[in-house]
Amino acid sequence: MTEAFIYDHVRTPRGKGKADGALYEVTAVKLAKTTLDALRDRNQLDTRLVDDVILGCVDPVGEAGADIARSVALASGYGAEVPGIQINRFCASGLEAVNFAAARVMSGQTDLIVAGGVESMSRVGMGASGGALPVDPMVALPAYFMPQGVAADLIATKYGFSRADCDALAVESQRRAATAWAEGRFARSVVPVRDINGITILGRDEIVRPQTDMQSLAGLQPAFAMMGEMGGFDAICTHAHPDVESVSHVHHAGNSSGIVDGAAAVLVGSAAAGKATGLKPRGRIRAFASIGSDPALMLTGPVDVTQKLLARAGMSMGDIDLIEINEAFSAVVLRFMQAFDVDPAIVNVNGGAIAMGHPLGATGAMILGTALDELERTGKKTALITLCVAAGMGTATIIERV
């Protein structure tokens, strides 16, 4: 089987996903174009050698719709012969795009692919593409549909995580992200978003709050309590999991992922592609998997998919040097560390989505790049990247530094 290598990766800064955010005037196409342009220019890449562009996008409607990957490839001047395809596995879309690319390279059917994702959450609102899960009883009832924040509170309740536990993880995420930026750990990978005149619109993640502490978070009210109690979703929680007598609502804006805009791109290819382009591989994609998980808990997929992936790869958690798990909500990360008895010191060492934000379709590709950079910085060998996924799924990838 052909090996799949990572030759390079880039991302934009994450901009606040609101009308007053720095990237509000920048379309999703422009965000993704920024990353494709950077991959081409800094690697002196002959884009005619690119076999495909695969981009995750969770709400591919309006200006982000109609196969945004093809639109971005054309906008970046990759040439009419380079196709594009948009995919959607909710929050894992960006990582799944990389996995799809790796699978095609490993099968020998493709030599070089740009894979990643994009989301402009300030311009195309979360949930804008609709869907059956929240509104069609045929789907919603057997799946115990509930908002993700309520599901996160159910996880915290079921597995014994307090408000203080969740807030402490959030404070540490902020501290680590601030340290990573101060020490220049993202300098190689973050490319600024510029306007038509070349003036930088945003050069670093916009929502990091290094001043965050337990006292400031303590003043925030639980975000999903009314939704759970008045909306009837707490009753769905206890029906789906009768061992839970009542739901303790512990999540709020400070210990949940930030809504942001952003894009990321990863250059994936075979050894032959590296020779043809004169590029040296930085990483190897060793294994990957996706799985369905409990739709009521919804966000425990990283545990289930990691078990599946480690077994498939013939590895144990002791073989993993670094872990990147998307901080959708604090309880997601806490449950993962609890399930595998993982040392927190190797998990999200540069902070996560609580501090920097979660641009849905792009995050998976972003944190894969963060993991590779950290392997290179520390001289470590192997990293696991995983994300929880709406509707009860999980996706994970194992990479090795070359």
CSV table of C-alpha atoms in Angstrom, one decimal:
chain,number,residue,atom,x,y,z
A,1,MET,CA,0.0,0.0,0.0
A,2,THR,CA,1.3,3.5,-0.9
A,3,GLU,CA,2.1,5.7,2.1
A,4,ALA,CA,0.4,9.0,2.5
A,5,PHE,CA,2.6,11.9,3.6
A,6,ILE,CA,1.9,15.4,4.8
A,7,TYR,CA,4.1,17.9,2.9
A,8,ASP,CA,2.9,21.1,4.4
A,9,HIS,CA,-0.1,22.7,6.1
A,10,VAL,CA,-1.3,26.2,6.8
A,11,ARG,CA,-4.2,27.9,8.5
A,12,THR,CA,-5.7,31.4,8.8
A,13,PRO,CA,-6.0,33.0,12.2
A,14,ARG,CA,-9.4,32.4,13.8
A,15,GLY,CA,-11.5,35.6,13.7
A,16,LYS,CA,-14.5,36.2,16.0
A,17,GLY,CA,-17.6,34.8,14.3
A,18,LYS,CA,-19.8,37.8,14.8
A,19,ALA,CA,-20.6,41.0,12.8
A,20,ASP,CA,-17.9,42.9,14.8
A,21,GLY,CA,-15.3,40.2,14.1
A,22,ALA,CA,-12.2,41.1,12.1
A,23,LEU,CA,-13.0,38.6,9.3
A,24,TYR,CA,-16.7,39.5,8.9
A,25,GLU,CA,-16.1,41.2,5.6
A,26,VAL,CA,-14.1,38.2,4.3
A,27,THR,CA,-16.1,35.5,2.5
A,28,ALA,CA,-15.5,31.8,3.0
A,29,VAL,CA,-14.1,31.5,-0.5
A,30,LYS,CA,-11.5,34.2,0.3
A,31,LEU,CA,-10.6,32.6,3.6
A,32,ALA,CA,-9.9,29.2,1.9
A,33,LYS,CA,-8.2,30.9,-1.0
A,34,THR,CA,-5.7,32.4,1.5
A,35,THR,CA,-4.6,28.9,2.5
A,36,LEU,CA,-4.5,27.5,-1.0
A,37,ASP,CA,-2.4,30.5,-2.1
A,38,ALA,CA,0.0,30.0,0.7
A,39,LEU,CA,0.5,26.3,0.0
A,40,ARG,CA,1.2,27.1,-3.6
A,41,ASP,CA,3.5,30.1,-3.1
A,42,ARG,CA,5.6,28.9,-0.2
A,43,ASN,CA,6.2,25.5,-1.8
A,44,GLN,CA,6.6,26.8,-5.3
A,45,LEU,CA,4.0,24.3,-6.2
A,46,ASP,CA,3.1,23.5,-9.8
A,47,THR,CA,-0.7,23.3,-9.2
A,48,ARG,CA,-1.2,21.3,-12.3
A,49,LEU,CA,0.2,18.3,-10.3
A,50,VAL,CA,-2.7,18.6,-7.8
A,51,ASP,CA,-5.3,15.9,-8.4
A,52,ASP,CA,-8.0,17.3,-6.3
A,53,VAL,CA,-9.1,19.8,-3.6
A,54,ILE,CA,-11.2,18.5,-0.8
A,55,LEU,CA,-12.7,20.9,1.7
A,56,GLY,CA,-14.9,20.4,4.7
A,57,CYS,CA,-17.7,22.9,5.2
A,58,VAL,CA,-20.6,22.3,7.6
A,59,ASP,CA,-22.9,25.0,6.3
A,60,PRO,CA,-22.3,25.0,2.5
A,61,VAL,CA,-25.1,27.4,1.6
A,62,GLY,CA,-25.2,30.8,0.1
A,63,GLU,CA,-21.8,32.2,-0.7
A,64,ALA,CA,-20.3,29.1,0.9
A,65,GLY,CA,-22.4,26.7,-1.2
A,66,ALA,CA,-22.3,25.0,-4.6
A,67,ASP,CA,-19.1,23.0,-4.0
A,68,ILE,CA,-17.0,25.6,-2.4
A,69,ALA,CA,-13.8,23.6,-3.0
A,70,ARG,CA,-14.1,23.9,-6.7
A,71,SER,CA,-14.8,27.7,-6.3
A,72,VAL,CA,-11.7,28.1,-4.2
A,73,ALA,CA,-9.5,26.1,-6.6
A,74,LEU,CA,-10.6,28.4,-9.5
A,75,ALA,CA,-10.2,31.5,-7.4
A,76,SER,CA,-6.7,30.5,-6.4
A,77,GLY,CA,-5.7,29.9,-10.0
A,78,TYR,CA,-5.1,26.2,-9.6
A,79,GLY,CA,-6.2,25.7,-13.1
A,80,ALA,CA,-9.3,24.3,-14.8
A,81,GLU,CA,-7.9,20.8,-14.6
A,82,VAL,CA,-8.0,20.7,-10.8
A,83,PRO,CA,-11.4,19.6,-9.5
A,84,GLY,CA,-12.8,20.2,-6.1
A,85,ILE,CA,-15.2,18.5,-3.7
A,86,GLN,CA,-16.9,19.7,-0.5
A,87,ILE,CA,-17.7,17.2,2.3
A,88,ASN,CA,-19.5,17.4,5.6
A,89,ARG,CA,-19.1,15.3,8.7
A,90,PHE,CA,-20.0,18.2,10.9
A,91,CYS,CA,-17.2,19.2,13.3
A,92,ALA,CA,-14.8,16.6,11.9
A,93,SER,CA,-15.1,17.7,8.3
A,94,GLY,CA,-11.7,19.2,8.1
A,95,LEU,CA,-10.0,16.1,9.5
A,96,GLU,CA,-12.2,13.8,7.4
A,97,ALA,CA,-11.1,15.7,4.3
A,98,VAL,CA,-7.5,14.9,5.1
A,99,ASN,CA,-8.4,11.3,5.8
A,100,PHE,CA,-10.2,11.0,2.4
A,101,ALA,CA,-7.2,12.5,0.7
A,102,ALA,CA,-4.9,10.0,2.5
A,103,ALA,CA,-7.1,7.1,1.5
A,104,ARG,CA,-7.0,8.0,-2.1
A,105,VAL,CA,-3.2,8.3,-2.0
A,106,MET,CA,-2.8,5.0,-0.1
A,107,SER,CA,-5.0,3.3,-2.7
A,108,GLY,CA,-2.7,4.4,-5.4
A,109,GLN,CA,-5.4,6.3,-7.3
A,110,THR,CA,-4.1,9.8,-6.5
A,111,ASP,CA,-0.7,11.3,-6.0
A,112,LEU,CA,-1.3,14.9,-4.6
A,113,ILE,CA,-4.3,16.5,-2.9
A,114,VAL,CA,-5.0,19.7,-1.0
A,115,ALA,CA,-7.4,18.9,1.8
A,116,GLY,CA,-8.8,21.0,4.6
A,117,GLY,CA,-11.8,23.0,5.5
A,118,VAL,CA,-13.4,26.4,5.9
A,119,GLU,CA,-16.2,28.1,7.8
A,120,SER,CA,-17.3,31.7,7.9
A,121,MET,CA,-19.6,31.6,11.0
A,122,SER,CA,-20.0,35.3,11.0
A,123,ARG,CA,-21.4,35.4,7.5
A,124,VAL,CA,-23.2,32.0,7.2
A,125,GLY,CA,-24.8,31.3,10.6
A,126,MET,CA,-24.4,27.9,12.3
A,127,GLY,CA,-27.2,25.7,11.2
A,128,ALA,CA,-28.0,27.7,8.1
A,129,SER,CA,-28.1,24.5,6.0
A,130,GLY,CA,-30.9,23.0,8.1
A,131,GLY,CA,-31.3,19.3,8.4
A,132,ALA,CA,-33.7,16.6,9.4
A,133,LEU,CA,-32.2,15.7,12.8
A,134,PRO,CA,-33.7,18.5,14.9
A,135,VAL,CA,-37.0,18.8,13.1
A,136,ASP,CA,-38.1,15.4,11.7
A,137,PRO,CA,-39.6,13.2,14.4
A,138,MET,CA,-38.7,10.1,12.5
A,139,VAL,CA,-35.1,11.0,13.0
A,140,ALA,CA,-35.2,13.1,16.2
A,141,LEU,CA,-37.1,10.8,18.5
A,142,PRO,CA,-35.1,7.5,18.2
A,143,ALA,CA,-31.9,9.6,18.3
A,144,TYR,CA,-32.9,11.4,21.5
A,145,PHE,CA,-32.1,14.7,19.8
A,146,MET,CA,-31.0,17.5,22.0
A,147,PRO,CA,-28.8,20.6,21.6
A,148,GLN,CA,-25.1,19.9,21.9
A,149,GLY,CA,-24.7,22.0,25.0
A,150,VAL,CA,-27.3,20.0,26.8
A,151,ALA,CA,-25.6,16.8,25.7
A,152,ALA,CA,-22.3,18.2,27.0
A,153,ASP,CA,-24.0,18.8,30.4
A,154,LEU,CA,-25.3,15.2,30.3
A,155,ILE,CA,-21.8,14.0,29.8
A,156,ALA,CA,-20.5,16.1,32.7
A,157,THR,CA,-23.3,14.8,35.0
A,158,LYS,CA,-23.0,11.1,34.0
A,159,TYR,CA,-19.2,11.0,34.4
A,160,GLY,CA,-18.9,13.2,37.4
A,161,PHE,CA,-17.4,16.5,36.1
A,162,SER,CA,-18.2,19.6,38.2
A,163,ARG,CA,-18.5,23.2,37.1
A,164,ALA,CA,-15.1,23.7,38.7
A,165,ASP,CA,-13.5,20.9,36.7
A,166,CYS,CA,-14.9,22.3,33.4
A,167,ASP,CA,-13.8,25.8,34.3
A,168,ALA,CA,-10.3,24.7,35.2
A,169,LEU,CA,-9.8,23.1,31.9
A,170,ALA,CA,-11.0,26.3,30.2
A,171,VAL,CA,-8.5,28.4,32.1
A,172,GLU,CA,-5.7,26.1,31.2
A,173,SER,CA,-6.7,26.2,27.5
A,174,GLN,CA,-6.5,29.9,27.6
A,175,ARG,CA,-3.1,29.9,29.4
A,176,ARG,CA,-1.6,27.4,26.9
A,177,ALA,CA,-2.9,29.3,23.9
A,178,ALA,CA,-1.5,32.5,25.2
A,179,THR,CA,1.9,30.9,25.8
A,180,ALA,CA,1.9,29.3,22.4
A,181,TRP,CA,1.3,32.6,20.7
A,182,ALA,CA,3.9,34.4,22.9
A,183,GLU,CA,6.5,31.8,22.1
A,184,GLY,CA,5.8,31.9,18.4
A,185,ARG,CA,4.7,28.3,18.1
A,186,PHE,CA,2.1,29.1,15.4
A,187,ALA,CA,4.4,31.4,13.4
A,188,ARG,CA,5.2,28.8,10.7
A,189,SER,CA,1.7,27.8,10.1
A,190,VAL,CA,-0.6,30.8,10.5
A,191,VAL,CA,-0.9,32.9,7.4
A,192,PRO,CA,-2.5,36.4,7.7
A,193,VAL,CA,-5.7,37.3,5.9
A,194,ARG,CA,-5.1,40.4,3.8
A,195,ASP,CA,-7.3,42.7,1.9
A,196,ILE,CA,-7.1,43.5,-1.8
A,197,ASN,CA,-4.3,46.0,-1.1
A,198,GLY,CA,-2.2,43.5,0.8
A,199,ILE,CA,-2.9,45.1,4.2
A,200,THR,CA,-3.3,42.6,7.0
A,201,ILE,CA,-6.9,42.2,8.2
A,202,LEU,CA,-6.0,39.6,10.9
A,203,GLY,CA,-2.7,38.1,11.7
A,204,ARG,CA,-3.4,36.1,14.9
A,205,ASP,CA,-6.3,34.4,16.7
A,206,GLU,CA,-8.8,37.0,17.8
A,207,ILE,CA,-10.6,35.6,20.8
A,208,VAL,CA,-7.8,34.4,23.0
A,209,ARG,CA,-8.4,35.7,26.5
A,210,PRO,CA,-5.2,35.2,28.6
A,211,GLN,CA,-6.7,37.1,31.5
A,212,THR,CA,-9.3,34.3,32.1
A,213,ASP,CA,-9.3,32.9,35.6
A,214,MET,CA,-11.6,30.8,37.8
A,215,GLN,CA,-13.1,33.9,39.3
A,216,SER,CA,-14.1,35.5,36.0
A,217,LEU,CA,-15.6,32.2,34.8
A,218,ALA,CA,-17.5,31.8,38.0
A,219,GLY,CA,-19.6,34.9,37.2
A,220,LEU,CA,-21.0,33.3,34.0
A,221,GLN,CA,-24.4,31.7,34.1
A,222,PRO,CA,-24.9,28.1,32.7
A,223,ALA,CA,-25.8,28.6,29.0
A,224,PHE,CA,-28.0,25.5,28.6
A,225,ALA,CA,-30.0,25.3,31.8
A,226,MET,CA,-33.2,27.0,30.5
A,227,MET,CA,-33.0,25.1,27.3
A,228,GLY,CA,-32.7,21.8,29.2
A,229,GLU,CA,-35.4,22.6,31.8
A,230,MET,CA,-37.9,24.6,29.9
A,231,GLY,CA,-37.3,23.0,26.5
A,232,GLY,CA,-37.8,19.5,27.9
A,233,PHE,CA,-34.4,18.3,26.9
A,234,ASP,CA,-33.4,17.4,30.5
A,235,ALA,CA,-36.3,14.9,30.4
A,236,ILE,CA,-34.8,13.4,27.2
A,237,CYS,CA,-31.5,13.1,28.9
A,238,THR,CA,-32.9,11.1,31.8
A,239,HIS,CA,-35.0,9.0,29.5
A,240,ALA,CA,-32.0,8.1,27.4
A,241,HIS,CA,-29.8,7.5,30.4
A,242,PRO,CA,-32.0,6.4,33.4
A,243,ASP,CA,-28.9,6.3,35.6
A,244,VAL,CA,-28.9,10.1,35.5
A,245,GLU,CA,-31.5,11.4,38.0
A,246,SER,CA,-31.2,15.1,36.9
A,247,VAL,CA,-28.8,17.0,34.7
A,248,SER,CA,-26.3,19.4,36.2
A,249,HIS,CA,-25.8,22.3,33.8
A,250,VAL,CA,-22.1,23.3,34.0
A,251,HIS,CA,-21.2,24.6,30.5
A,252,HIS,CA,-21.3,28.3,29.5
A,253,ALA,CA,-19.6,30.5,26.9
A,254,GLY,CA,-16.3,30.4,28.9
A,255,ASN,CA,-15.8,26.6,28.9
A,256,SER,CA,-17.3,25.9,25.4
A,257,SER,CA,-15.7,26.4,22.0
A,258,GLY,CA,-15.8,29.9,20.5
A,259,ILE,CA,-17.7,30.7,17.4
A,260,VAL,CA,-15.1,31.9,14.8
A,261,ASP,CA,-14.2,32.2,11.1
A,262,GLY,CA,-11.2,30.4,9.6
A,263,ALA,CA,-9.8,28.0,7.1
A,264,ALA,CA,-7.0,25.4,6.8
A,265,ALA,CA,-5.3,23.4,4.1
A,266,VAL,CA,-3.0,20.4,4.2
A,267,LEU,CA,-0.9,19.1,1.3
A,268,VAL,CA,-1.1,15.3,1.2
A,269,GLY,CA,0.7,13.1,-1.3
A,270,SER,CA,2.7,10.0,-2.1
A,271,ALA,CA,6.4,9.7,-2.1
A,272,ALA,CA,6.3,10.0,-5.9
A,273,ALA,CA,4.5,13.3,-5.6
A,274,GLY,CA,7.3,14.5,-3.3
A,275,LYS,CA,9.9,13.7,-5.8
A,276,ALA,CA,7.9,15.3,-8.6
A,277,THR,CA,7.5,18.5,-6.7
A,278,GLY,CA,10.9,18.6,-4.9
A,279,LEU,CA,9.2,18.6,-1.5
A,280,LYS,CA,10.3,16.8,1.6
A,281,PRO,CA,7.6,15.2,3.7
A,282,ARG,CA,7.0,16.5,7.2
A,283,GLY,CA,4.7,13.8,8.5
A,284,ARG,CA,3.1,10.4,7.6
A,285,ILE,CA,-0.6,9.6,8.0
A,286,ARG,CA,-0.5,6.2,9.7
A,287,ALA,CA,-4.1,5.3,10.3
A,288,PHE,CA,-7.6,6.9,10.6
A,289,ALA,CA,-11.2,5.9,11.4
A,290,SER,CA,-14.7,7.2,12.0
A,291,ILE,CA,-17.4,5.7,14.1
A,292,GLY,CA,-21.0,6.2,15.2
A,293,SER,CA,-21.6,6.7,18.9
A,294,ASP,CA,-24.4,7.2,21.4
A,295,PRO,CA,-26.5,9.9,19.8
A,296,ALA,CA,-27.9,11.1,23.2
A,297,LEU,CA,-24.5,11.6,24.7
A,298,MET,CA,-23.6,12.8,21.2
A,299,LEU,CA,-20.1,14.0,22.0
A,300,THR,CA,-18.3,10.9,23.3
A,301,GLY,CA,-17.3,9.8,19.9
A,302,PRO,CA,-13.6,10.5,20.4
A,303,VAL,CA,-13.5,7.7,23.1
A,304,ASP,CA,-15.2,5.2,20.8
A,305,VAL,CA,-13.3,6.0,17.7
A,306,THR,CA,-9.9,6.1,19.5
A,307,GLN,CA,-10.5,2.6,20.8
A,308,LYS,CA,-11.4,1.5,17.2
A,309,LEU,CA,-8.4,3.2,15.7
A,310,LEU,CA,-5.8,2.0,18.2
A,311,ALA,CA,-7.0,-1.6,17.7
A,312,ARG,CA,-6.9,-1.2,13.9
A,313,ALA,CA,-3.4,0.3,14.0
A,314,GLY,CA,-2.1,-2.4,16.5
A,315,MET,CA,-1.2,0.4,19.0
A,316,SER,CA,-2.0,1.4,22.6
A,317,MET,CA,-2.4,4.8,24.1
A,318,GLY,CA,1.2,4.4,25.4
A,319,ASP,CA,2.4,4.6,21.8
A,320,ILE,CA,0.9,8.1,21.5
A,321,ASP,CA,3.2,11.1,22.4
A,322,LEU,CA,0.7,14.0,21.8
A,323,ILE,CA,-3.1,14.3,21.6
A,324,GLU,CA,-5.2,16.9,20.0
A,325,ILE,CA,-8.9,16.6,20.9
A,326,ASN,CA,-11.2,19.4,19.8
A,327,GLU,CA,-12.5,21.3,22.8
A,328,ALA,CA,-16.1,21.6,21.7
A,329,PHE,CA,-17.0,21.6,25.4
A,330,SER,CA,-14.9,21.0,28.5
A,331,ALA,CA,-16.6,17.8,29.3
A,332,VAL,CA,-15.6,16.3,25.9
A,333,VAL,CA,-11.9,16.5,26.8
A,334,LEU,CA,-12.4,15.6,30.4
A,335,ARG,CA,-14.3,12.4,29.5
A,336,PHE,CA,-11.6,11.4,26.9
A,337,MET,CA,-8.8,11.8,29.5
A,338,GLN,CA,-10.9,9.9,32.1
A,339,ALA,CA,-11.6,7.0,29.7
A,340,PHE,CA,-7.9,6.5,28.8
A,341,ASP,CA,-6.3,7.8,32.0
A,342,VAL,CA,-4.3,10.2,29.9
A,343,ASP,CA,-1.8,12.6,31.4
A,344,PRO,CA,-3.3,16.1,30.8
A,345,ALA,CA,0.3,17.3,30.0
A,346,ILE,CA,0.2,15.7,26.5
A,347,VAL,CA,-3.4,16.8,25.6
A,348,ASN,CA,-3.9,20.1,23.7
A,349,VAL,CA,-0.5,21.4,24.8
A,350,ASN,CA,-1.0,24.7,22.9
A,351,GLY,CA,-4.6,25.3,24.0
A,352,GLY,CA,-7.7,24.5,22.0
A,353,ALA,CA,-11.0,25.6,20.7
A,354,ILE,CA,-12.2,27.0,24.1
A,355,ALA,CA,-9.4,29.6,23.8
A,356,MET,CA,-9.0,30.0,20.0
A,357,GLY,CA,-12.4,29.0,18.6
A,358,HIS,CA,-13.9,26.2,16.5
A,359,PRO,CA,-14.5,27.1,12.8
A,360,LEU,CA,-16.6,24.0,12.2
A,361,GLY,CA,-15.5,22.8,8.8
A,362,ALA,CA,-11.8,23.8,9.3
A,363,THR,CA,-11.0,22.7,12.9
A,364,GLY,CA,-10.0,19.2,12.1
A,365,ALA,CA,-7.4,20.2,9.6
A,366,MET,CA,-6.2,23.0,11.9
A,367,ILE,CA,-5.5,20.7,14.9
A,368,LEU,CA,-3.8,18.1,12.7
A,369,GLY,CA,-1.4,20.8,11.7
A,370,THR,CA,-1.0,21.9,15.3
A,371,ALA,CA,-0.1,18.4,16.3
A,372,LEU,CA,2.5,18.1,13.5
A,373,ASP,CA,4.1,21.4,14.4
A,374,GLU,CA,4.3,20.3,18.1
A,375,LEU,CA,5.9,17.0,17.1
A,376,GLU,CA,8.5,18.9,15.2
A,377,ARG,CA,9.0,21.4,18.0
A,378,THR,CA,9.5,18.8,20.7
A,379,GLY,CA,11.2,16.0,18.6
A,380,LYS,CA,8.4,13.6,19.5
A,381,LYS,CA,7.1,11.0,17.1
A,382,THR,CA,3.4,10.2,17.1
A,383,ALA,CA,0.2,12.2,17.6
A,384,LEU,CA,-3.5,11.4,17.8
A,385,ILE,CA,-6.0,13.9,16.5
A,386,THR,CA,-9.7,13.4,17.2
A,387,LEU,CA,-13.0,15.3,17.3
A,388,CYS,CA,-16.5,14.7,18.6
A,389,VAL,CA,-19.2,15.0,15.9
A,390,ALA,CA,-22.9,16.1,16.0
A,391,ALA,CA,-25.5,13.3,15.8
A,392,GLY,CA,-23.2,11.0,17.7
A,393,MET,CA,-20.0,10.3,15.7
A,394,GLY,CA,-16.3,10.5,16.1
A,395,THR,CA,-13.3,10.8,13.8
A,396,ALA,CA,-9.6,10.2,14.6
A,397,THR,CA,-6.3,10.1,12.8
A,398,ILE,CA,-2.8,9.0,13.9
A,399,ILE,CA,0.2,10.8,12.3
A,400,GLU,CA,3.9,10.4,12.7
A,401,ARG,CA,6.7,12.9,12.3
A,402,VAL,CA,9.1,12.1,9.4
